[in-house]
Coordinates of C-alpha atoms in Angstrom, one line a residue:
Chain A
M1 CA -26.8 8.5 -0.6
K2 CA -28.3 10.3 -3.5
V3 CA -26.5 10.5 -6.8
N4 CA -27.9 12.5 -9.6
I5 CA -25.6 12.3 -12.5
H6 CA -26.8 13.2 -16.0
L7 CA -24.7 11.5 -18.6
N8 CA -24.3 12.9 -22.0
K9 CA -22.4 10.0 -23.6
R10 CA -21.8 6.4 -22.8
V11 CA -18.1 5.6 -22.5
A12 CA -16.1 2.6 -23.5
V13 CA -12.5 1.5 -22.8
I14 CA -11.0 0.6 -26.2
G15 CA -7.3 0.1 -25.4
A16 CA -4.9 -0.4 -22.6
G17 CA -1.1 -0.6 -22.0
L18 CA 1.1 -1.6 -19.1
T19 CA 4.8 -1.6 -18.5
P20 CA 6.3 -4.3 -16.4
F21 CA 6.3 -3.4 -12.8
R22 CA 9.8 -3.5 -11.4
R23 CA 11.9 -1.9 -8.7
R24 CA 14.6 0.4 -10.2
L25 CA 13.7 0.8 -13.8
L26 CA 16.4 2.5 -15.8
E27 CA 13.9 4.7 -17.7
T28 CA 12.8 8.2 -16.6
P29 CA 9.2 8.6 -15.4
Q30 CA 8.4 10.3 -18.8
E31 CA 9.8 7.3 -20.7
I32 CA 7.7 4.9 -18.6
A33 CA 4.6 7.0 -19.2
W34 CA 5.3 7.0 -22.9
E35 CA 5.7 3.3 -23.1
A36 CA 2.4 2.6 -21.4
A37 CA 0.6 5.4 -23.4
S38 CA 1.9 4.2 -26.8
K39 CA 0.9 0.6 -26.0
A40 CA -2.6 1.7 -25.1
L41 CA -2.9 3.7 -28.4
D42 CA -1.6 0.6 -30.3
E43 CA -4.2 -1.6 -28.7
A44 CA -6.9 0.9 -29.5
G45 CA -5.7 1.3 -33.1
L46 CA -5.4 5.1 -32.6
E47 CA -2.6 7.6 -33.1
L48 CA -1.9 10.5 -30.8
K49 CA -3.4 13.0 -33.2
D50 CA -6.8 11.2 -32.7
I51 CA -6.8 12.0 -28.9
D52 CA -8.7 15.0 -27.7
C53 CA -7.8 15.2 -24.0
V54 CA -5.2 13.7 -21.7
V55 CA -5.6 12.8 -18.0
I56 CA -2.6 12.0 -15.9
G57 CA -2.6 10.3 -12.5
S58 CA 0.4 10.3 -10.2
A59 CA 0.9 10.2 -6.4
P60 CA 3.2 12.6 -4.5
D61 CA 5.7 14.6 -6.6
A62 CA 8.3 13.8 -4.0
F63 CA 8.5 10.1 -5.0
D64 CA 10.0 10.8 -8.3
G65 CA 11.9 13.8 -6.9
V66 CA 10.5 16.2 -9.4
N67 CA 8.0 19.0 -9.2
L68 CA 4.5 19.2 -10.7
K69 CA 4.2 15.6 -12.0
G70 CA 1.3 16.4 -14.3
E71 CA 3.3 19.0 -16.2
Y72 CA 6.5 16.9 -16.0
L73 CA 4.8 13.8 -17.4
S74 CA 2.7 15.6 -20.0
H75 CA 4.9 15.1 -23.1
G76 CA 5.5 11.4 -22.2
S77 CA 1.8 11.0 -21.9
G78 CA 1.0 12.6 -25.2
G79 CA -0.4 15.8 -23.7
I80 CA 1.4 18.5 -25.6
R81 CA -0.9 21.2 -26.9
K82 CA -3.9 19.3 -25.6
P83 CA -6.2 19.9 -22.6
V84 CA -4.3 18.0 -19.8
S85 CA -5.4 17.5 -16.2
R86 CA -3.8 15.6 -13.4
V87 CA -5.7 13.9 -10.6
Y88 CA -4.2 12.9 -7.3
V89 CA -6.0 11.3 -4.4
G90 CA -3.2 9.3 -2.8
G91 CA -3.5 5.6 -3.4
A92 CA -6.9 6.0 -4.9
T93 CA -5.3 8.0 -7.8
G94 CA -5.1 5.1 -10.3
V95 CA -8.8 4.4 -10.4
M96 CA -9.5 8.1 -10.2
T97 CA -7.4 8.5 -13.4
A98 CA -9.9 6.2 -15.2
I99 CA -12.8 8.0 -13.6
A100 CA -11.5 11.5 -14.7
G101 CA -11.0 10.1 -18.2
W102 CA -14.6 8.9 -18.1
Y103 CA -16.1 12.2 -17.1
H104 CA -14.2 14.0 -19.8
V105 CA -16.0 11.8 -22.3
A106 CA -19.3 11.3 -20.5
S107 CA -19.8 15.0 -20.3
G108 CA -19.4 15.3 -24.1
L109 CA -16.3 17.4 -23.8
C110 CA -14.0 15.0 -25.6
Q111 CA -14.6 11.9 -27.8
K112 CA -11.3 10.1 -27.2
V113 CA -9.2 10.4 -24.0
L114 CA -5.9 9.0 -23.1
A115 CA -5.6 8.3 -19.3
V116 CA -2.1 7.7 -18.1
A117 CA -0.8 6.8 -14.6
E118 CA 2.8 6.6 -13.7
E119 CA 4.9 6.1 -10.5
K120 CA 8.5 5.7 -9.8
M121 CA 9.2 5.0 -6.2
S122 CA 12.7 3.7 -6.3
P123 CA 14.6 7.0 -6.6
D124 CA 14.1 7.7 -2.9
R125 CA 17.0 7.1 -0.6
P126 CA 17.1 5.4 1.8
H127 CA 13.5 4.4 1.4
P128 CA 10.2 5.9 0.1
Q129 CA 8.8 5.6 3.6
A130 CA 10.5 8.9 4.6
I131 CA 8.4 10.6 1.9
F132 CA 5.2 9.4 3.6
R133 CA 6.1 11.4 6.7
Y134 CA 4.4 14.5 5.2
I135 CA 0.9 12.9 5.0
W136 CA 0.6 13.0 8.8
D137 CA -0.8 16.0 10.6
P138 CA 2.2 18.2 11.3
I139 CA 1.1 19.2 14.9
L140 CA -0.9 16.3 16.2
E141 CA 0.8 13.3 14.6
K142 CA 4.2 14.0 13.2
P143 CA 5.9 14.6 16.7
L144 CA 5.4 10.8 17.3
N145 CA 7.6 10.0 14.3
P146 CA 5.1 7.9 12.5
N147 CA 5.8 5.6 9.7
L148 CA 3.1 5.0 7.0
I149 CA 2.9 1.3 7.9
W150 CA 1.7 2.3 11.4
I151 CA -1.8 3.3 10.1
F152 CA -2.2 0.1 8.2
A153 CA -1.1 -2.0 11.1
M154 CA -3.6 -0.1 13.3
E155 CA -6.4 -0.6 10.8
M156 CA -5.5 -4.3 10.4
H157 CA -5.4 -4.9 14.2
R158 CA -8.7 -3.2 14.6
Y159 CA -10.2 -5.3 11.8
M160 CA -8.8 -8.4 13.4
A161 CA -10.1 -7.5 16.9
T162 CA -13.6 -6.5 15.8
Y163 CA -14.3 -9.6 13.9
G164 CA -12.0 -12.1 15.6
I165 CA -9.9 -12.7 12.5
K166 CA -6.6 -14.5 12.7
K167 CA -3.4 -13.6 10.9
E168 CA -3.4 -17.0 9.2
E169 CA -6.7 -16.2 7.5
I170 CA -5.4 -12.8 6.3
A171 CA -2.1 -14.3 5.0
L172 CA -4.1 -16.4 2.5
V173 CA -4.7 -13.2 0.5
S174 CA -0.9 -12.8 0.0
V175 CA -0.6 -16.5 -0.9
K176 CA -3.5 -16.2 -3.4
N177 CA -2.4 -13.0 -5.1
K178 CA 1.3 -13.9 -5.4
R179 CA 0.2 -17.2 -6.9
N180 CA -2.1 -15.4 -9.4
A181 CA 0.8 -13.1 -10.3
V182 CA 2.8 -16.0 -11.6
N183 CA 0.6 -15.9 -14.7
N184 CA 1.0 -12.2 -15.1
P185 CA 3.9 -11.2 -17.5
Y186 CA 4.0 -7.6 -16.0
A187 CA 4.3 -8.8 -12.4
Q188 CA 7.2 -8.1 -10.1
L189 CA 6.6 -10.6 -7.3
G190 CA 4.7 -13.6 -8.5
S191 CA 5.6 -16.7 -6.5
N192 CA 4.2 -19.7 -4.8
I193 CA 4.4 -19.0 -1.1
T194 CA 2.6 -20.5 1.9
V195 CA 0.9 -19.1 4.9
E196 CA 3.8 -20.2 6.9
D197 CA 6.2 -18.1 4.8
V198 CA 4.1 -15.0 5.5
L199 CA 4.0 -15.7 9.2
K200 CA 7.7 -16.2 9.4
S201 CA 8.7 -13.1 7.4
E202 CA 10.2 -10.0 9.1
V203 CA 7.9 -8.2 11.5
L204 CA 7.7 -4.6 10.4
V205 CA 4.9 -3.1 12.5
W206 CA 3.0 -5.9 14.3
P207 CA 0.6 -7.3 13.0
V208 CA 2.1 -6.3 9.6
Q209 CA 5.0 -8.5 8.4
L210 CA 7.1 -8.2 5.2
L211 CA 5.0 -10.6 3.1
D212 CA 1.8 -8.9 4.1
V213 CA 2.9 -5.8 2.2
S214 CA 3.1 -5.1 -1.5
P215 CA 6.6 -4.2 -2.9
V216 CA 8.0 -0.8 -3.7
S217 CA 7.9 -0.5 -7.5
D218 CA 8.2 1.5 -10.7
G219 CA 5.7 1.3 -13.5
G220 CA 3.2 2.9 -15.9
A221 CA -0.3 2.1 -17.0
A222 CA -2.6 3.8 -19.6
I223 CA -6.0 3.3 -21.1
V224 CA -7.9 4.9 -24.0
L225 CA -11.5 5.9 -23.4
A226 CA -14.0 6.7 -26.2
S227 CA -17.6 7.9 -26.5
E228 CA -20.1 5.4 -27.8
D229 CA -20.5 7.4 -31.1
V230 CA -17.0 6.5 -32.1
A231 CA -16.0 3.4 -30.0
R232 CA -17.3 0.9 -32.5
R233 CA -15.3 2.4 -35.3
Y234 CA -12.2 1.2 -33.5
T235 CA -13.2 -2.0 -31.9
D236 CA -15.8 -4.8 -32.0
T237 CA -15.4 -5.5 -28.3
P238 CA -15.7 -2.3 -26.4
V239 CA -15.9 -2.6 -22.7
W240 CA -18.3 -0.1 -21.2
V241 CA -17.8 2.0 -18.1
E242 CA -21.2 1.4 -16.4
G243 CA -20.7 3.1 -13.1
V244 CA -18.1 5.2 -11.2
G245 CA -18.0 6.4 -7.7
W246 CA -15.6 8.3 -5.5
T247 CA -15.7 9.7 -2.0
L248 CA -13.4 11.3 0.6
D249 CA -13.8 10.7 4.3
N250 CA -12.5 13.2 6.9
T251 CA -8.8 13.3 7.9
E252 CA -9.7 12.5 11.6
W253 CA -8.9 8.8 11.2
P254 CA -8.3 8.4 15.0
A255 CA -11.9 9.6 15.6
R256 CA -13.7 6.9 13.5
D257 CA -13.8 3.1 13.7
L258 CA -11.2 1.6 11.5
S259 CA -12.8 -1.8 11.3
Y260 CA -14.9 -0.9 8.2
A261 CA -14.0 1.1 5.1
R262 CA -16.9 3.5 5.0
Y263 CA -15.3 5.6 2.3
V264 CA -15.2 2.7 -0.1
E265 CA -18.8 1.7 0.7
F266 CA -20.0 5.1 -0.3
A267 CA -18.0 5.1 -3.5
A268 CA -19.2 1.6 -4.3
R269 CA -22.9 2.4 -3.7
M270 CA -22.6 5.4 -6.1
A271 CA -21.0 3.2 -8.8
Y272 CA -23.5 0.3 -8.4
K273 CA -26.4 2.7 -8.5
M274 CA -25.2 4.1 -11.8
A275 CA -24.6 0.6 -13.1
G276 CA -28.0 -0.6 -11.9
I277 CA -26.5 -3.2 -9.7
E278 CA -28.7 -4.2 -6.8
R279 CA -27.0 -7.3 -5.5
P280 CA -23.3 -6.9 -6.0
N281 CA -22.3 -10.3 -4.7
K282 CA -24.6 -12.0 -7.3
E283 CA -24.0 -9.6 -10.2
I284 CA -20.2 -9.0 -10.1
D285 CA -18.3 -11.7 -11.9
V286 CA -14.7 -10.6 -11.2
A287 CA -13.2 -8.0 -8.8
E288 CA -9.9 -6.2 -8.4
P289 CA -10.0 -4.7 -4.9
Y290 CA -7.0 -2.6 -3.9
D291 CA -4.5 -4.7 -2.0
P292 CA -1.4 -2.8 -0.9
F293 CA -1.7 -4.9 2.2
D294 CA -3.3 -8.4 2.4
Y295 CA -6.0 -7.5 4.9
K296 CA -6.9 -4.5 2.7
E297 CA -8.3 -6.8 0.0
L298 CA -10.7 -8.4 2.6
H299 CA -11.6 -5.0 4.0
H300 CA -12.4 -3.8 0.6
L301 CA -14.3 -6.8 -0.5
E302 CA -16.6 -6.1 2.4
A303 CA -16.9 -2.4 1.7
L304 CA -17.6 -3.3 -2.0
Q305 CA -20.6 -5.4 -0.6
L306 CA -19.1 -8.6 -2.0
A307 CA -19.0 -10.1 1.5
K308 CA -20.8 -9.2 4.7
R309 CA -18.8 -7.4 7.4
G310 CA -16.2 -9.6 8.9
E311 CA -17.0 -12.5 6.6
A312 CA -14.5 -12.0 3.7
P313 CA -11.9 -14.2 5.4
K314 CA -14.4 -17.1 5.6
L315 CA -15.4 -16.8 1.9
L316 CA -11.7 -16.6 1.0
K317 CA -11.0 -19.8 2.8
E318 CA -13.9 -21.5 1.0
G319 CA -12.3 -20.5 -2.3
V320 CA -15.0 -17.9 -3.4
F321 CA -12.3 -15.4 -4.3
D322 CA -9.9 -17.9 -6.0
I323 CA -9.4 -17.6 -9.8
D324 CA -11.8 -20.5 -10.3
G325 CA -14.2 -19.3 -7.6
D326 CA -17.6 -17.5 -7.7
I327 CA -16.1 -14.0 -7.5
P328 CA -12.4 -14.2 -8.6
S329 CA -10.6 -11.4 -6.7
S330 CA -7.3 -10.0 -8.0
P331 CA -6.8 -12.5 -10.8
S332 CA -4.0 -10.2 -12.0
G333 CA -2.1 -10.9 -8.7
G334 CA -3.0 -7.5 -7.3
L335 CA -0.5 -5.1 -5.8
L336 CA 0.8 -7.9 -3.6
G337 CA 1.9 -9.8 -6.7
V338 CA 2.2 -7.3 -9.5
G339 CA 3.9 -4.5 -7.5
N340 CA 2.7 -1.2 -6.1
P341 CA 3.8 1.9 -8.1
I342 CA 0.9 3.7 -6.5
A343 CA -1.1 5.4 -9.3
A344 CA 0.0 2.9 -11.9
A345 CA -1.1 0.1 -9.7
G346 CA -4.6 1.4 -9.4
L347 CA -5.0 1.8 -13.1
M348 CA -3.5 -1.6 -13.6
K349 CA -6.5 -2.9 -11.6
V350 CA -8.9 -1.2 -14.1
I351 CA -6.9 -2.7 -17.0
S352 CA -7.0 -6.1 -15.5
I353 CA -10.8 -6.0 -15.4
Y354 CA -10.9 -4.6 -18.9
W355 CA -8.7 -7.4 -20.3
Q356 CA -10.8 -10.0 -18.4
L357 CA -14.1 -8.6 -19.9
K358 CA -12.5 -8.4 -23.3
G359 CA -11.3 -12.0 -23.0
T360 CA -7.6 -11.1 -23.7
A361 CA -6.2 -11.7 -20.2
G362 CA -4.2 -14.6 -21.4
K363 CA -3.0 -16.9 -18.7
M364 CA -4.7 -14.6 -16.1
Q365 CA -8.2 -15.1 -17.7
V366 CA -10.7 -16.5 -15.2
K367 CA -12.2 -19.7 -16.4
R368 CA -15.9 -19.0 -16.5
P369 CA -17.5 -16.3 -18.6
V370 CA -17.4 -12.8 -17.1
H371 CA -19.6 -9.9 -18.0
T372 CA -19.4 -7.4 -15.1
G373 CA -16.3 -6.5 -13.2
V374 CA -15.4 -4.0 -10.5
A375 CA -12.0 -2.3 -9.8
Q376 CA -11.4 -0.2 -6.7
A377 CA -8.6 1.8 -5.1
W378 CA -8.2 3.6 -1.8
G379 CA -5.8 6.2 -0.5
D380 CA -4.3 8.5 2.0
L381 CA -5.3 8.3 5.8
M382 CA -8.1 5.8 5.3
Q383 CA -9.8 8.5 3.4
A384 CA -10.3 8.2 -0.3
G385 CA -12.3 5.6 -2.1
T386 CA -12.6 5.2 -5.9
V387 CA -14.7 2.5 -7.6
I388 CA -15.4 1.7 -11.3
V389 CA -17.7 -0.9 -12.8
L390 CA -17.1 -2.2 -16.3
R391 CA -19.3 -4.4 -18.4
N392 CA -18.8 -6.1 -21.8
Chain B
M1 CA 10.8 -2.2 -23.4
V2 CA 11.5 -0.9 -19.9
T3 CA 14.6 -2.4 -18.3
P4 CA 15.3 -3.1 -14.7
L5 CA 18.5 -1.8 -13.1
K6 CA 21.1 -4.3 -12.2
E7 CA 23.0 -4.3 -8.9
E8 CA 26.2 -3.0 -10.6
D9 CA 24.2 -0.2 -12.3
L10 CA 23.1 0.9 -8.9
S11 CA 26.6 1.3 -7.5
K12 CA 27.5 3.3 -10.6
H13 CA 24.4 5.5 -10.2
Y14 CA 24.7 9.1 -9.5
I15 CA 23.0 9.9 -6.2
I16 CA 21.9 13.5 -5.8
S17 CA 21.7 14.5 -2.2
Y18 CA 20.0 17.7 -1.5
K19 CA 18.8 19.1 1.8
P20 CA 16.3 21.8 1.2
N21 CA 16.6 24.6 3.8
A22 CA 12.9 24.4 4.3
K23 CA 11.4 25.4 7.6
Y24 CA 7.7 25.5 8.2
A25 CA 5.8 27.7 10.7
Y26 CA 2.6 25.7 10.9
T27 CA -0.4 27.4 12.4
A28 CA -2.4 25.4 14.9
G29 CA -5.6 27.5 14.2
Q30 CA -8.2 28.4 16.7
A31 CA -9.4 24.9 17.7
Q32 CA -6.0 23.2 17.9
S33 CA -4.4 26.1 19.8
K34 CA -7.0 25.7 22.6
Y35 CA -6.4 21.9 22.5
L36 CA -2.7 22.3 22.8
L37 CA -3.0 24.9 25.6
G38 CA -5.4 22.4 27.3
L39 CA -2.8 19.7 27.2
K40 CA -0.4 22.0 29.0
E41 CA -3.0 22.2 31.8
G42 CA -3.5 18.4 31.7
K43 CA -6.9 18.6 30.1
I44 CA -8.2 17.3 26.8
Y45 CA -10.7 19.7 25.1
G46 CA -13.2 19.0 22.4
R47 CA -15.7 21.0 20.5
K48 CA -19.4 20.0 20.6
C49 CA -21.9 20.4 17.8
N50 CA -25.3 20.8 19.4
K51 CA -27.1 19.9 16.2
C52 CA -25.7 16.3 15.8
G53 CA -24.4 16.1 19.3
R54 CA -21.0 15.0 18.2
I55 CA -17.9 15.9 20.2
H56 CA -14.9 16.6 18.0
V57 CA -11.6 15.6 19.4
P58 CA -9.2 16.7 17.9
P59 CA -11.4 19.9 18.1
K60 CA -12.7 21.7 15.1
M61 CA -14.4 25.1 14.9
Y62 CA -16.9 23.6 12.4
C63 CA -18.8 20.4 12.2
E64 CA -18.1 18.7 8.9
E65 CA -21.3 16.7 9.0
C66 CA -23.7 19.6 9.7
F67 CA -21.4 22.1 8.0
R68 CA -22.1 24.7 10.7
A69 CA -20.0 26.2 13.5
T70 CA -19.5 24.0 16.5
D71 CA -21.1 25.5 19.6
E72 CA -19.1 24.9 22.7
W73 CA -15.9 23.7 24.4
V74 CA -16.2 20.5 26.4
E75 CA -13.6 18.8 28.4
V76 CA -13.4 15.0 27.8
K77 CA -11.8 12.6 30.1
D78 CA -8.1 11.7 29.8
E79 CA -9.3 8.2 29.9
G80 CA -10.6 6.0 27.1
I81 CA -10.7 2.6 25.5
V82 CA -8.0 1.2 23.3
M83 CA -9.4 0.7 19.8
T84 CA -6.2 -0.6 18.2
V85 CA -2.6 -0.9 19.1
V86 CA 0.5 -1.9 17.1
A87 CA 4.2 -2.5 17.8
S88 CA 6.6 -0.9 15.3
F89 CA 10.0 -2.4 14.6
I90 CA 10.9 0.2 12.0
S91 CA 11.6 3.9 12.2
W92 CA 10.0 6.5 10.0
T93 CA 12.9 6.0 7.5
R94 CA 12.4 2.2 7.6
A95 CA 15.5 1.7 9.7
K96 CA 15.3 -1.3 12.0
L97 CA 14.5 -0.7 15.7
E98 CA 15.6 -3.1 18.4
E99 CA 12.9 -2.1 20.8
P100 CA 9.4 -1.7 19.3
E101 CA 7.5 1.5 19.7
I102 CA 3.9 0.9 20.8
V103 CA 1.2 3.2 19.5
G104 CA -2.5 3.1 19.0
V105 CA -5.8 4.8 18.9
I106 CA -7.9 5.6 22.0
R107 CA -11.6 6.3 22.0
L108 CA -11.9 8.9 24.7
L109 CA -14.8 9.0 27.1
P110 CA -17.6 10.0 27.1
S111 CA -18.5 7.8 24.1
N112 CA -19.8 4.4 23.7
N113 CA -18.8 1.3 21.8
R114 CA -21.5 1.6 19.3
D115 CA -20.1 4.9 18.0
F116 CA -18.6 4.8 14.5
V117 CA -17.3 8.3 15.1
Y118 CA -16.1 9.3 18.5
P119 CA -13.6 11.7 20.3
G120 CA -10.3 10.0 19.5
I121 CA -6.6 10.3 20.0
F122 CA -3.6 8.7 18.3
H123 CA -0.8 8.2 20.8
R124 CA 1.8 6.0 22.5
I125 CA 0.5 3.2 24.7
C126 CA 2.6 1.9 27.6
A127 CA 2.4 -1.8 27.0
S128 CA 4.7 -4.7 26.1
Y129 CA 5.1 -6.3 22.7
E130 CA 3.5 -9.5 24.2
Q131 CA 0.4 -7.5 25.2
V132 CA 0.1 -6.1 21.7
K133 CA 0.6 -9.6 20.1
S134 CA -2.0 -11.3 22.3
M135 CA -4.4 -8.5 21.6
E136 CA -5.4 -8.4 25.3
I137 CA -4.8 -4.7 25.4
I138 CA -7.5 -3.9 22.8
G139 CA -10.7 -2.9 24.6
K140 CA -8.9 -2.1 27.8
R141 CA -9.5 1.1 29.6
V142 CA -6.4 3.4 29.7
K143 CA -5.5 6.8 31.2
A144 CA -3.1 9.4 30.1
V145 CA 0.3 9.6 31.8
W146 CA 1.1 13.3 31.8
K147 CA 4.6 14.8 31.9
P148 CA 5.4 16.8 35.0
K149 CA 3.6 20.1 34.8
E150 CA 6.7 22.2 34.5
E151 CA 7.9 20.2 31.5
R152 CA 4.8 20.6 29.4
K153 CA 5.0 22.7 26.3
G154 CA 1.5 22.7 24.9
S155 CA 2.2 19.9 22.6
I156 CA 0.9 16.4 21.9
E157 CA 4.1 15.3 23.7
D158 CA 2.8 16.6 27.0
I159 CA 1.2 13.2 27.3
Q160 CA 3.9 10.5 27.6
C161 CA 1.6 7.7 26.8
F162 CA -1.7 6.0 27.8
K163 CA -1.5 3.3 30.5
V164 CA -3.9 0.5 31.4
I165 CA -5.9 1.2 34.6

């Protein structure tokens, strides 16, 4: 794949803010966005008047039960009387929010950008699952009354069948991530569970069980991006955005093999090329692959070229992706541990890498020194892939 | 600081129920219309792109890879290989189901197992939960079980399910 991108400015992340991820927060979506955004400004040492442009990321409007989430969230996100844009590519939105913030700065349009992602899934009654009905093809798929978990279960089973992977091996992701989340003050579901617990949990859509899935959640996340001309005025430890990549595959998911995340591979290759990374498994020090389901982390580690096809479970078992392993994966606890307010969860992955590279991840900090990290998100009908590479 | 809701807050909460009187008249378009009419006849149609040779099922009037119009209608078999199959114990609202619904993806023929992209269909598969769990059904050859001709409506529901042969 050929990527010809002409950068005007190098871009740094200079601040980040997160709200705790919880089910049923009392605050409105705007208040959640405001809390994340103001924390990010505080960390960057900026005030809202210093911000040139605002980018907002949020998944379907229907989750929060309000219309036009970009406009709705704009004042909570500091976007009043500023150029504001909203991005939305399903689950891939969170990382896309950072990428969109990046291109506002990289193009030379803005010097300082506030990128905010928010999601509130708990207002839906009886369950946000009903909202997902509208992502299916109205004529060819919806008559079968599909549930969103169906497609993940189908992908997971295909992945298992293609490479001969067992549920026990996949459950280790859930065990690892929930364990990592114990150290994350923002996490909803940190706990020490065993493979046995996962295998005994309620069967939702075989092979997906309750503890294979990330929880429904509310939360907000925000970062401040600045061009290299000004970044060092505000921080001595800027973390540079070295590469970005994003792709969409077609909507005909029944007509392509689900065992491999082609859409993520394309996005990753674009980001690595920009960052000058030739051997990702040697050059990446820490990763935050998107893990709304446990098998998804393995699937994405392979598409991110951090493991060969079908070999991520083996490396996981050997401890390569543990917090003290060669390539710590989801040291934050990921979506399985921290929670999954969709767009905010994706940006949380970027923030996790940023804090790791800045060395301010606290109890989540991986033990050995880290210089290059990758965060990734994925969305919709096995379709959207977004990847960002950061370096300190 | 954001604050989580307590259980008693939830019972005090206002719940706004609202049923929008929204009805949609979706258009099936040129390709899908022919596909649906084909189902009524007990046939599965695809569109072939003569440049890349790909057969698109569900059919499309354009080939997204070559970005040109597809060239001809082809009939594919109502038989194929099970690529993946799952058993759902929850409904689309996440209500619990006693009996699982078995669905999956079938790679229709002609196609071969090296294809990353193939003519495919998402549908019900007539199989038991045990067959799904043991994974024995993945890779099996299946054939469509059609509804009786007079009951077919030109919908994806004209196929009841795919059954192992």
